[in-house]
Short mmCIF file of C-alpha atoms in Angstrom, two decimals:
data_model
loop_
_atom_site.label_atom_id
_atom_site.label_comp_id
_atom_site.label_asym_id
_atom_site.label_seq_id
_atom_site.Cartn_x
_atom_site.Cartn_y
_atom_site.Cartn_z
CA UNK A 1 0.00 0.00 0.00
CA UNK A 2 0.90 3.65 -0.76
CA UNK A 3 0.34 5.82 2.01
CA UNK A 4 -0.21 9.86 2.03
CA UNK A 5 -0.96 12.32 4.62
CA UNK A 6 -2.70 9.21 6.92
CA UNK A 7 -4.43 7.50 4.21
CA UNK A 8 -4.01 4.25 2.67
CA UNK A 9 -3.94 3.92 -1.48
CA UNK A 10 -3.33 0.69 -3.76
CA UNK A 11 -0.17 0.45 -4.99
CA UNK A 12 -1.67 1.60 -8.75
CA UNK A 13 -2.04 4.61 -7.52
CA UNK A 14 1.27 5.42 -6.08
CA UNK A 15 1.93 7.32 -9.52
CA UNK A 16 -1.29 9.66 -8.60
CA UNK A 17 -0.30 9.90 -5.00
CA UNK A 18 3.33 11.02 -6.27
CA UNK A 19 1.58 13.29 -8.95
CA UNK A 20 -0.79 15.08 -6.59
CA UNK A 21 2.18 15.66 -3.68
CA UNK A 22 3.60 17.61 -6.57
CA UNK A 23 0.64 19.71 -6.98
CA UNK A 24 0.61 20.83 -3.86
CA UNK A 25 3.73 21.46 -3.44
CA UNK A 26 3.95 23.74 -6.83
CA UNK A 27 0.66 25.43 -5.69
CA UNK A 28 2.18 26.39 -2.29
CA UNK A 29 5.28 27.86 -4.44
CA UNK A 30 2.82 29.58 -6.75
CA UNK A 31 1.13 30.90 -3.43
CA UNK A 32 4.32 32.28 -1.49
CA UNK A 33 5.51 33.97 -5.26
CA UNK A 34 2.57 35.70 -5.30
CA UNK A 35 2.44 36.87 -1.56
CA UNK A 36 6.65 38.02 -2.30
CA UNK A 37 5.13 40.28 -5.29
CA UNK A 38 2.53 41.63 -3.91
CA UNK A 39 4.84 42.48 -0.83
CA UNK A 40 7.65 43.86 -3.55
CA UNK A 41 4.71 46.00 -5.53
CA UNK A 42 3.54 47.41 -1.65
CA UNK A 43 6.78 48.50 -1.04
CA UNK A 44 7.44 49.73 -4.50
CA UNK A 45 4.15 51.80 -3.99
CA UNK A 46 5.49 53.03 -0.61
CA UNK A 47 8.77 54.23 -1.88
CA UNK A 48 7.59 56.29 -4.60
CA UNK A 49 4.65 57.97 -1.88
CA UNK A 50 7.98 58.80 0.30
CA UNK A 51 9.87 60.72 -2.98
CA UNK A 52 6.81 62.62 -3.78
CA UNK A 53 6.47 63.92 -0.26
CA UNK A 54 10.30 64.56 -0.30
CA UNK A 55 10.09 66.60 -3.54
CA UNK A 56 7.17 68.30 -2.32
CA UNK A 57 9.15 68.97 1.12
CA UNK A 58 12.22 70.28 -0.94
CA UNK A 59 9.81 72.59 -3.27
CA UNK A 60 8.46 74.32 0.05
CA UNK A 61 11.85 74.73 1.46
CA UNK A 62 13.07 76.12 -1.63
CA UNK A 63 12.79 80.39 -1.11
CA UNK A 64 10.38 81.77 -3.81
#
């Protein structure tokens, strides 16, 4: 018998078992690479907020 997260398979499907462990491995991959872009593109959005409100700062310090 084949045996995956506590349950008990036929040998046949040992290929399926194998197949589907793969799966769900990839998707959790495909999950965290989404969840590191989405952090990069927050930050990204962050960093350009923080040079507008330096050039702003910079404009008003500048004597008219």
């Amino acid at each position: 018998m084949a045996y995956s997260s506590g349950k008990e398979y036929p040998l046949v499907s040992r290929e399926l078992v194998f197949i589907m462990s793969r799966m769900e491995a990839l998707n959790i991959v495909s999950q965290a690479l989404k969840f590191k872009t989405m952090v990069h593109s927050c930050i990204g959005f962050h960093q350009i907020l923080n040079l507008e409100s330096l050039i702003r700062n910079r404009k008003q310090a500048m004597p008219s």
